[in-house]
CSV table of C-alpha atoms in Angstrom, one decimal:
chain,number,residue,atom,x,y,z
A,1,MET,CA,-4.8,-29.0,5.8
A,2,LYS,CA,-2.4,-31.8,5.3
A,3,LEU,CA,0.2,-30.8,2.1
A,4,SER,CA,-0.4,-34.5,1.2
A,5,ASN,CA,-3.8,-33.9,1.1
A,6,TYR,CA,-4.0,-30.4,-0.6
A,7,PHE,CA,-3.1,-29.0,-5.0
A,8,MET,CA,0.4,-27.1,-4.4
A,9,PRO,CA,1.7,-27.1,-7.7
A,10,THR,CA,4.7,-24.9,-7.1
A,11,LEU,CA,7.6,-23.8,-9.9
A,12,ARG,CA,11.3,-23.8,-8.9
A,13,GLU,CA,11.6,-21.8,-12.4
A,14,THR,CA,10.3,-19.5,-13.8
A,15,PRO,CA,7.3,-19.2,-16.3
A,16,LYS,CA,9.0,-17.1,-19.4
A,17,GLU,CA,5.7,-15.4,-20.3
A,18,ALA,CA,5.2,-13.9,-16.7
A,19,GLU,CA,6.1,-10.0,-18.0
A,20,ILE,CA,5.7,-8.9,-13.2
A,21,VAL,CA,6.5,-9.5,-9.8
A,22,SER,CA,2.8,-10.6,-9.3
A,23,HIS,CA,2.2,-13.4,-12.3
A,24,ARG,CA,5.6,-14.5,-11.6
A,25,LEU,CA,4.4,-16.0,-8.2
A,26,MET,CA,1.5,-16.9,-8.9
A,27,LEU,CA,2.8,-19.3,-11.1
A,28,ARG,CA,5.6,-20.5,-8.9
A,29,ALA,CA,3.1,-20.2,-6.3
A,30,GLY,CA,1.1,-23.0,-7.8
A,31,MET,CA,-2.1,-20.2,-7.3
A,32,VAL,CA,-2.6,-20.2,-10.5
A,33,ARG,CA,-3.0,-21.1,-14.2
A,34,GLN,CA,-3.1,-20.6,-17.9
A,35,GLU,CA,-6.1,-22.2,-20.0
A,36,THR,CA,-5.4,-19.5,-23.1
A,37,SER,CA,-5.3,-16.1,-23.6
A,38,GLY,CA,-5.5,-13.8,-20.3
A,39,ILE,CA,-7.8,-16.7,-18.5
A,40,TYR,CA,-6.5,-18.6,-16.1
A,41,SER,CA,-7.7,-21.5,-14.0
A,42,TRP,CA,-7.4,-20.4,-10.1
A,43,LEU,CA,-6.0,-23.2,-8.2
A,44,PRO,CA,-6.3,-23.9,-4.1
A,45,LEU,CA,-4.2,-21.5,-3.1
A,46,GLY,CA,-5.2,-18.7,-4.7
A,47,PHE,CA,-9.0,-19.7,-5.0
A,48,SER,CA,-8.4,-19.3,-1.3
A,49,VAL,CA,-7.2,-15.8,-1.3
A,50,MET,CA,-9.5,-14.5,-3.9
A,51,LYS,CA,-12.6,-15.6,-1.3
A,52,LYS,CA,-11.2,-14.3,1.1
A,53,ILE,CA,-10.8,-10.1,-1.0
A,54,GLU,CA,-14.9,-11.2,-2.0
A,55,GLN,CA,-15.9,-11.6,1.8
A,56,ILE,CA,-13.9,-8.3,2.7
A,57,VAL,CA,-15.1,-6.5,-0.3
A,58,ARG,CA,-18.7,-7.9,0.7
A,59,GLU,CA,-18.5,-6.9,4.3
A,60,GLU,CA,-18.0,-3.4,3.7
A,61,GLN,CA,-20.8,-3.8,1.2
A,62,ASN,CA,-23.0,-5.2,3.2
A,63,ARG,CA,-22.3,-2.3,6.0
A,64,ALA,CA,-22.6,0.6,3.8
A,65,GLY,CA,-25.8,0.1,2.7
A,66,PHE,CA,-25.3,-2.0,-0.1
A,67,VAL,CA,-28.0,-5.0,-0.5
A,68,GLU,CA,-26.4,-8.2,-2.7
A,69,MET,CA,-27.6,-9.8,-5.3
A,70,LEU,CA,-26.1,-11.9,-8.4
A,71,MET,CA,-26.8,-11.0,-12.4
A,72,PRO,CA,-26.3,-12.9,-15.0
A,73,THR,CA,-22.7,-13.5,-16.7
A,74,ILE,CA,-25.4,-13.5,-20.0
A,75,GLN,CA,-27.0,-10.6,-21.2
A,76,PRO,CA,-29.4,-9.6,-24.3
A,77,ALA,CA,-28.5,-7.7,-26.4
A,78,ASP,CA,-31.5,-5.5,-26.8
A,79,LEU,CA,-30.0,-3.7,-23.3
A,80,TRP,CA,-27.7,-2.5,-25.6
A,81,LYS,CA,-28.6,-1.5,-27.5
A,82,ALA,CA,-31.5,0.6,-25.8
A,83,SER,CA,-28.2,2.4,-24.4
A,84,GLY,CA,-26.2,2.8,-27.1
A,85,ARG,CA,-23.8,1.4,-26.2
A,86,TYR,CA,-24.2,-1.9,-28.2
A,87,ASP,CA,-21.6,-0.7,-30.7
A,88,ASP,CA,-20.0,2.0,-29.8
A,89,TYR,CA,-18.4,-0.9,-26.4
A,90,GLY,CA,-15.9,-1.9,-29.4
A,91,LYS,CA,-14.7,-5.4,-29.6
A,92,GLU,CA,-13.7,-6.1,-26.7
A,93,MET,CA,-16.9,-7.2,-25.7
A,94,LEU,CA,-17.8,-10.8,-26.4
A,95,ARG,CA,-20.5,-10.8,-28.8
A,96,ILE,CA,-22.9,-14.4,-29.4
A,97,SER,CA,-26.0,-15.8,-30.3
A,98,ASP,CA,-28.1,-18.7,-28.6
A,99,ARG,CA,-29.3,-21.5,-30.8
A,100,HIS,CA,-32.8,-19.3,-31.3
A,101,ASP,CA,-29.9,-16.6,-33.4
A,102,ARG,CA,-31.0,-14.1,-30.5
A,103,GLU,CA,-28.5,-11.7,-30.2
A,104,MET,CA,-26.9,-11.6,-26.8
A,105,LEU,CA,-22.9,-10.8,-25.4
A,106,TYR,CA,-21.3,-11.8,-22.4
A,107,GLY,CA,-21.5,-9.2,-19.5
A,108,PRO,CA,-18.1,-6.9,-19.8
A,109,THR,CA,-20.8,-4.4,-16.6
A,110,ASN,CA,-23.7,-4.5,-15.6
A,111,GLU,CA,-25.4,-0.5,-16.4
A,112,GLU,CA,-27.8,-1.6,-18.8
A,113,MET,CA,-29.1,-4.9,-16.2
A,114,ILE,CA,-29.5,-3.0,-13.3
A,115,THR,CA,-31.4,0.1,-15.5
A,116,ASP,CA,-33.8,-2.1,-16.5
A,117,ILE,CA,-34.5,-4.2,-13.5
A,118,CYS,CA,-35.0,-0.7,-11.4
A,119,LYS,CA,-36.8,0.8,-14.8
A,120,MET,CA,-39.0,-2.9,-13.9
A,121,GLY,CA,-39.3,-2.0,-10.2
A,122,ILE,CA,-38.6,1.0,-8.2
A,123,ARG,CA,-42.4,2.8,-9.0
A,124,SER,CA,-41.7,6.0,-7.2
A,125,TYR,CA,-39.6,8.4,-5.3
A,126,ARG,CA,-40.9,6.7,-1.8
A,127,ASP,CA,-38.9,3.7,-3.5
A,128,MET,CA,-35.4,5.2,-3.0
A,129,PRO,CA,-32.4,4.9,-2.4
A,130,VAL,CA,-32.4,1.9,-4.0
A,131,ARG,CA,-28.5,0.6,-3.1
A,132,LEU,CA,-27.5,-3.0,-4.4
A,133,TYR,CA,-24.3,-5.0,-5.6
A,134,HIS,CA,-23.2,-8.6,-6.6
A,135,VAL,CA,-20.0,-10.1,-7.3
A,136,GLN,CA,-19.7,-11.7,-10.8
A,137,TRP,CA,-17.4,-12.6,-13.0
A,138,LYS,CA,-17.1,-10.5,-16.5
A,139,PHE,CA,-15.2,-10.5,-19.6
A,140,ARG,CA,-13.4,-7.9,-21.9
A,141,ASP,CA,-11.4,-8.9,-24.8
A,142,GLU,CA,-8.7,-6.9,-23.8
A,143,VAL,CA,-6.3,-6.6,-27.8
A,144,ARG,CA,-3.1,-7.9,-25.2
A,145,PRO,CA,-3.4,-9.5,-22.2
A,146,ARG,CA,-1.0,-9.4,-20.1
A,147,PHE,CA,0.4,-9.4,-16.3
A,148,GLY,CA,-1.3,-12.9,-15.5
A,149,VAL,CA,-4.7,-11.6,-13.8
A,150,MET,CA,-4.0,-8.3,-13.4
A,151,ARG,CA,-4.9,-7.5,-17.0
A,152,GLY,CA,-6.9,-11.0,-17.9
A,153,ARG,CA,-10.2,-11.3,-20.5
A,154,GLU,CA,-12.0,-12.5,-17.8
A,155,PHE,CA,-12.1,-11.8,-14.3
A,156,LEU,CA,-14.5,-11.0,-10.7
A,157,MET,CA,-15.5,-8.6,-10.5
A,158,LYS,CA,-17.5,-6.3,-7.4
A,159,ASP,CA,-20.0,-4.1,-9.2
A,160,ALA,CA,-22.0,-2.3,-7.1
A,161,TYR,CA,-25.1,0.5,-8.1
A,162,SER,CA,-27.0,3.4,-6.3
A,163,ILE,CA,-30.6,4.5,-7.9
A,164,ASP,CA,-31.5,7.9,-6.2
A,165,ILE,CA,-34.4,10.9,-7.0
A,166,ASP,CA,-32.3,13.9,-7.8
A,167,LYS,CA,-28.5,15.2,-8.2
A,168,GLU,CA,-28.2,15.9,-3.7
A,169,GLU,CA,-29.3,12.0,-2.8
A,170,ALA,CA,-26.8,10.5,-5.8
A,171,ARG,CA,-23.4,12.3,-4.3
A,172,LYS,CA,-24.2,10.6,-1.2
A,173,SER,CA,-24.6,7.2,-2.6
A,174,TYR,CA,-21.0,8.5,-4.1
A,175,TYR,CA,-19.1,8.7,-1.4
A,176,ARG,CA,-20.4,6.5,0.1
A,177,GLN,CA,-18.8,3.9,-1.9
A,178,PHE,CA,-15.4,6.8,-1.7
A,179,VAL,CA,-14.8,6.0,2.1
A,180,ALA,CA,-16.2,2.0,2.1
A,181,TYR,CA,-13.3,2.1,-0.4
A,182,LEU,CA,-10.8,3.3,1.8
A,183,ARG,CA,-12.3,1.1,4.4
A,184,THR,CA,-11.6,-1.9,2.6
A,185,PHE,CA,-8.4,-1.8,1.4
A,186,GLU,CA,-7.6,-0.2,4.3
A,187,ARG,CA,-8.2,-3.9,5.8
A,188,MET,CA,-6.7,-6.2,2.9
A,189,GLY,CA,-3.0,-3.7,4.1
A,190,LEU,CA,-3.5,-1.9,1.6
A,191,LYS,CA,-3.5,2.5,1.0
A,192,ALA,CA,-5.5,3.4,-2.1
A,193,ILE,CA,-5.7,7.0,-3.5
A,194,PRO,CA,-8.6,8.0,-4.8
A,195,MET,CA,-7.3,10.2,-7.7
A,196,ALA,CA,-10.2,12.3,-9.7
A,197,ALA,CA,-10.4,9.8,-13.1
A,198,ASP,CA,-12.7,10.0,-16.8
A,199,SER,CA,-14.5,7.8,-16.7
A,200,GLY,CA,-14.7,6.2,-19.8
A,201,PRO,CA,-17.1,4.3,-21.4
A,202,ILE,CA,-18.7,3.9,-18.7
A,203,GLY,CA,-19.7,7.5,-19.0
A,204,GLY,CA,-20.9,10.0,-16.5
A,205,ASP,CA,-19.1,13.3,-15.6
A,206,MET,CA,-17.4,12.2,-11.4
A,207,SER,CA,-15.4,9.8,-11.4
A,208,HIS,CA,-12.7,8.6,-8.7
A,209,GLU,CA,-10.3,5.4,-9.2
A,210,PHE,CA,-8.2,4.2,-6.3
A,211,VAL,CA,-5.1,3.5,-7.0
A,212,VAL,CA,-2.2,1.6,-4.5
A,213,LEU,CA,1.5,2.4,-4.2
A,214,ALA,CA,3.7,-0.5,-5.6
A,215,ASP,CA,7.5,-0.1,-7.3
A,216,THR,CA,5.7,-2.4,-10.5
A,217,GLY,CA,2.8,-0.5,-10.9
A,218,GLU,CA,1.7,0.6,-14.5
A,219,SER,CA,1.0,4.0,-14.5
A,220,ALA,CA,3.5,6.9,-13.4
A,221,VAL,CA,1.5,8.8,-10.8
A,222,PHE,CA,1.9,11.5,-8.8
A,223,CYS,CA,0.4,12.8,-5.3
A,224,ASP,CA,0.8,15.1,-2.2
A,225,ARG,CA,2.1,13.3,1.0
A,226,GLU,CA,-0.4,13.6,2.9
A,227,LEU,CA,-2.7,11.6,1.3
A,228,VAL,CA,0.3,8.2,1.7
A,229,ASP,CA,0.0,8.4,5.7
A,230,MET,CA,-3.8,10.2,5.9
A,231,ALA,CA,-5.6,8.3,8.4
A,232,ILE,CA,-8.6,5.8,6.8
A,233,PRO,CA,-12.5,7.7,7.7
A,234,GLY,CA,-12.3,5.1,11.8
A,235,ASN,CA,-15.4,3.4,13.3
A,236,ASP,CA,-16.5,7.3,14.9
A,237,VAL,CA,-17.6,8.0,11.2
A,238,GLY,CA,-20.5,6.7,10.0
A,239,TYR,CA,-22.4,6.5,6.7
A,240,ASP,CA,-24.8,8.7,7.5
A,241,ASP,CA,-21.9,12.1,8.6
A,242,ASP,CA,-22.1,13.7,5.6
A,243,LEU,CA,-19.2,11.3,3.6
A,244,GLU,CA,-18.5,14.3,1.2
A,245,LYS,CA,-17.5,16.5,3.5
A,246,ILE,CA,-14.9,13.9,4.3
A,247,ALA,CA,-14.2,13.3,1.2
A,248,SER,CA,-13.2,16.4,-0.1
A,249,GLU,CA,-9.9,16.4,2.5
A,250,TRP,CA,-8.6,13.6,0.2
A,251,THR,CA,-9.4,14.8,-3.0
A,252,SER,CA,-8.4,18.4,-1.9
A,253,ARG,CA,-4.7,17.5,-2.0
A,254,TYR,CA,-2.4,16.7,-6.0
A,255,ALA,CA,-3.2,13.4,-6.7
A,256,ALA,CA,-3.4,12.5,-10.5
A,257,THR,CA,-1.8,9.1,-12.8
A,258,ASP,CA,0.2,10.1,-15.6
A,259,GLU,CA,-3.3,10.8,-17.6
A,260,LYS,CA,-3.9,13.4,-15.2
A,261,HIS,CA,-1.2,14.9,-14.5
A,262,ASP,CA,-0.5,18.4,-14.5
A,263,GLU,CA,2.7,19.2,-13.8
A,264,GLU,CA,2.5,23.5,-13.0
A,265,LYS,CA,-0.5,22.2,-11.2
A,266,PHE,CA,1.6,19.6,-8.6
A,267,ALA,CA,4.5,22.3,-8.8
A,268,ALA,CA,2.2,25.0,-7.5
A,269,GLU,CA,-0.2,23.3,-5.1
A,270,VAL,CA,2.8,20.4,-3.8
A,271,PRO,CA,5.8,21.8,-2.4
A,272,GLU,CA,8.7,19.6,-2.8
A,273,GLU,CA,9.0,17.8,0.3
A,274,ARG,CA,6.6,16.3,-0.2
A,275,ARG,CA,6.0,15.6,-3.9
A,276,VAL,CA,5.6,12.1,-4.6
A,277,THR,CA,6.2,10.1,-8.0
A,278,ALA,CA,5.6,6.2,-7.9
A,279,ARG,CA,4.3,4.0,-10.4
A,280,GLY,CA,0.1,2.7,-9.4
A,281,ILE,CA,-2.3,0.1,-9.6
A,282,GLU,CA,-5.7,0.6,-10.3
A,283,VAL,CA,-7.4,-1.5,-7.6
A,284,GLY,CA,-11.4,0.9,-7.9
A,285,HIS,CA,-12.4,2.4,-10.1
A,286,ILE,CA,-16.2,5.2,-9.2
A,287,PHE,CA,-18.9,6.4,-11.5
A,288,TYR,CA,-21.1,9.6,-11.2
A,289,PHE,CA,-23.0,8.3,-14.5
A,290,GLY,CA,-26.1,10.7,-13.6
A,291,THR,CA,-29.0,10.1,-16.1
A,292,LYS,CA,-27.4,8.2,-18.7
A,293,TYR,CA,-28.8,5.3,-18.9
A,294,SER,CA,-31.9,5.8,-17.4
A,295,ALA,CA,-32.7,8.7,-19.7
A,296,SER,CA,-32.5,6.5,-23.2
A,297,MET,CA,-33.8,3.0,-21.0
A,298,GLY,CA,-37.1,4.8,-20.6
A,299,ALA,CA,-36.7,4.4,-16.9
A,300,THR,CA,-37.9,7.4,-15.0
A,301,VAL,CA,-40.6,7.6,-11.5
A,302,GLN,CA,-42.7,10.0,-10.2
A,303,ASN,CA,-40.4,12.4,-7.5
A,304,SER,CA,-42.9,14.2,-4.7
A,305,SER,CA,-43.8,17.3,-6.6
A,306,GLY,CA,-45.6,14.0,-9.1
A,307,GLU,CA,-43.0,14.8,-11.9
A,308,SER,CA,-41.6,12.0,-14.7
A,309,VAL,CA,-38.1,12.0,-13.5
A,310,ALA,CA,-35.0,10.0,-15.1
A,311,LEU,CA,-33.5,7.8,-11.5
A,312,GLU,CA,-30.0,9.6,-11.4
A,313,MET,CA,-27.3,6.4,-11.0
A,314,GLY,CA,-24.0,5.8,-9.6
A,315,SER,CA,-21.9,2.4,-10.7
A,316,TYR,CA,-18.8,1.1,-8.4
A,317,GLY,CA,-16.1,-1.6,-9.0
A,318,ILE,CA,-13.8,-3.3,-7.4
A,319,GLY,CA,-12.1,-5.9,-9.4
A,320,VAL,CA,-11.6,-9.0,-7.1
A,321,SER,CA,-9.2,-11.6,-8.9
A,322,ARG,CA,-7.5,-8.1,-10.2
A,323,LEU,CA,-6.7,-7.5,-6.0
A,324,VAL,CA,-4.5,-11.0,-5.9
A,325,ALA,CA,-2.3,-10.0,-8.0
A,326,GLY,CA,-2.6,-6.0,-7.1
A,327,ILE,CA,-1.5,-7.0,-3.4
A,328,ILE,CA,1.2,-9.5,-4.5
A,329,GLU,CA,2.8,-6.2,-5.6
A,330,ALA,CA,2.4,-4.2,-2.7
A,331,SER,CA,3.9,-6.9,-0.4
A,332,HIS,CA,6.5,-9.5,-2.2
A,333,ASP,CA,10.0,-9.5,-1.6
A,334,GLU,CA,13.1,-11.3,-3.3
A,335,ALA,CA,11.9,-14.7,-1.3
A,336,GLY,CA,8.5,-14.7,-2.8
A,337,ILE,CA,5.0,-13.1,-1.6
A,338,ILE,CA,4.1,-11.4,2.3
A,339,TRP,CA,0.5,-11.8,2.6
A,340,PRO,CA,-0.9,-9.3,5.2
A,341,ALA,CA,-2.8,-10.9,8.2
A,342,SER,CA,-6.8,-11.2,6.5
A,343,VAL,CA,-6.1,-12.4,2.9
A,344,ALA,CA,-3.3,-14.7,3.6
A,345,PRO,CA,-4.9,-18.5,2.5
A,346,PHE,CA,-3.4,-20.1,5.7
A,347,ASP,CA,-2.2,-17.9,9.1
A,348,ILE,CA,0.4,-20.6,10.0
A,349,GLY,CA,2.8,-22.7,7.9
A,350,LEU,CA,3.3,-25.5,10.2
A,351,ILE,CA,6.3,-27.2,9.7
A,352,ASN,CA,7.8,-30.9,9.8
A,353,LEU,CA,11.3,-31.2,9.7
A,354,LYS,CA,11.7,-34.8,10.1
A,355,ALA,CA,8.7,-36.4,8.3
A,356,GLY,CA,8.6,-40.3,9.1
A,357,ASP,CA,10.6,-39.8,12.9
A,358,GLN,CA,7.2,-40.9,15.6
A,359,GLU,CA,8.6,-37.8,18.5
A,360,THR,CA,8.5,-35.5,15.8
A,361,ASP,CA,5.4,-36.7,13.2
A,362,GLU,CA,3.8,-36.8,17.5
A,363,ALA,CA,4.4,-33.5,18.2
A,364,CYS,CA,3.7,-32.0,14.8
A,365,ASN,CA,0.3,-34.0,14.5
A,366,SER,CA,-0.4,-32.6,17.9
A,367,LEU,CA,-0.2,-28.8,17.2
A,368,TYR,CA,-1.7,-28.7,14.3
A,369,GLN,CA,-4.7,-30.4,15.6
A,370,GLN,CA,-4.4,-27.2,19.0
A,371,LEU,CA,-4.3,-25.4,15.8
A,372,GLU,CA,-7.2,-25.9,14.0
A,373,ASN,CA,-9.1,-26.4,17.4
A,374,ALA,CA,-8.7,-23.2,18.0
A,375,GLY,CA,-9.7,-22.0,14.3
A,376,VAL,CA,-6.7,-20.9,13.1
A,377,GLU,CA,-6.1,-22.1,9.7
A,378,THR,CA,-3.2,-23.9,8.6
A,379,LEU,CA,-1.1,-25.7,6.1
A,380,TYR,CA,0.8,-28.9,8.2
A,381,ASP,CA,3.9,-29.8,5.0
A,382,ASP,CA,3.6,-33.8,6.6
A,383,THR,CA,6.2,-33.6,3.1
A,384,ASP,CA,9.2,-35.7,3.1
A,385,GLU,CA,10.9,-32.9,0.9
A,386,ARG,CA,14.2,-32.0,1.9
A,387,ALA,CA,14.1,-28.7,4.9
A,388,GLY,CA,15.4,-26.0,2.8
A,389,GLY,CA,13.2,-26.9,-0.1
A,390,LYS,CA,9.6,-27.2,2.8
A,391,PHE,CA,11.4,-23.4,4.1
A,392,LYS,CA,11.7,-21.6,0.3
A,393,ASN,CA,8.6,-23.3,-0.6
A,394,MET,CA,6.8,-22.1,2.7
A,395,ASP,CA,8.6,-18.4,1.9
A,396,LEU,CA,7.3,-18.0,-1.4
A,397,ILE,CA,4.2,-18.9,-0.3
A,398,GLY,CA,3.4,-15.8,1.9
A,399,LEU,CA,2.1,-17.6,5.2
A,400,PRO,CA,1.8,-14.6,7.7
A,401,TRP,CA,3.3,-17.3,10.7
A,402,GLN,CA,5.6,-20.4,10.1
A,403,LEU,CA,5.7,-22.6,12.6
A,404,ILE,CA,8.9,-25.0,12.5
A,405,VAL,CA,9.6,-28.6,13.9
A,406,GLY,CA,12.4,-30.1,14.0
A,407,PRO,CA,14.2,-33.5,16.4
A,408,ARG,CA,16.8,-30.9,17.9
A,409,GLY,CA,14.4,-28.4,18.7
A,410,LEU,CA,11.7,-31.4,21.1
A,411,LYS,CA,14.6,-32.9,22.2
A,412,ALA,CA,15.3,-29.3,24.3
A,413,GLY,CA,11.8,-28.8,24.3
A,414,GLU,CA,11.7,-26.2,21.7
A,415,VAL,CA,9.8,-25.0,18.7
A,416,GLU,CA,10.9,-22.2,16.8
A,417,ILE,CA,9.0,-19.1,15.4
A,418,LYS,CA,9.4,-17.4,12.2
A,419,ASN,CA,7.5,-13.9,10.8
A,420,ARG,CA,7.4,-14.0,7.2
A,421,ALA,CA,7.0,-9.8,6.4
A,422,SER,CA,10.0,-9.4,9.3
A,423,GLY,CA,11.8,-12.9,9.0
A,424,GLU,CA,12.4,-12.0,13.1
A,425,ARG,CA,12.8,-15.6,14.7
A,426,GLU,CA,11.8,-16.5,18.4
A,427,THR,CA,12.6,-20.6,20.5
A,428,LEU,CA,9.6,-21.0,22.3
A,429,SER,CA,8.2,-24.3,23.9
A,430,PRO,CA,5.2,-25.8,21.8
A,431,ASP,CA,2.5,-24.4,24.2
A,432,ALA,CA,3.7,-21.5,24.5
A,433,ALA,CA,3.9,-21.7,20.4
A,434,ILE,CA,0.2,-22.9,20.5
A,435,ASN,CA,-0.7,-19.9,23.0
A,436,MET,CA,0.9,-16.7,21.1
A,437,LEU,CA,0.1,-17.6,17.6
A,438,THR,CA,-3.9,-18.5,18.4
A,439,ALA,CA,-4.2,-14.9,20.0
A,440,LYS,CA,-2.9,-14.0,16.8
A,441,ASN,CA,-5.5,-14.7,15.4
């Protein structure tokens, strides 16, 4: 993509309303634009990152045996009244009426709707397990939206649901997601630590939130350093293996946010040299809530003994749009964002140091075409901006690699490559540069 044909309204100054790093950098990099409190338009650069994150989430859900579907954003209030949550949920729920005065709502989550779908679609124990997910926009009317997309009112979320015949099978589904989450966040360059959590308005008696350590995190975190260093389950671990046993390696070590922190237990269980006290950002949350919804909504089936039993259920959320900010909080420096390669909006930023110079233009156009032909996503800065401004913009938007081309280097038969994360620079011939960059992608 040539920058002259792209829409990336970067800002030199930080807007006053931006309180945290990710909000400042997303606004300055032209990734989002606030439309009203807690509601944002996703501009091309931000939208590209969000779609990369969504695709990783989708691939790992599929790998874990969950099947994609799509439920509507607008839900009938009757479903929530049947579960008892319509009045309990509070003012965060946006309640509306259609033209026929039927009570509706903009869904903050989908437990009621999936329960109703499965109530009609599951006939017996032979139809289970059912494991479904979708990626859909949600709305929660936060009292005080803040921190940009980190705590907005409208957000993109992956929510998955497992439906099983008994508790034993339901726990298997729960731990499928436990492992899938570890793998998902690792692919985004994040180490997410699972921590026992309160279930809140979702309900249930087993819940874990996945927290990424970041200096600017929203919660205090206390954990065993062994969790930070622990290896994610590799491809040798399949989803039919004993995943609860694998998960126990994580859950048996101390990890808590400030809400659940027990100072005495922390000191007793974790040697001083292994104690980590930091800040963290929640990027995912999983729940096993059993029959909380199925019992109240009449979602029952016959088990193998002919008994009528309520469906055993769990739900599993990942804030896709929130993760864009979470990754920035965990990966940035004074100059701007540092995107992990897996979610970067482009692989390479190609910088023409003297746009309008025939030799430089021809070299850049040739390099750009070679990279595009090789499937390497390239943002080509072909504008007449001064060199210093181009460097600042490329550092700000955080692409993994920069390919820098100018008249002086071309006369010596050279171009320069810069690694954004390390800052290391290397001078190579144009052909060697192309070979190196295509090999890394």
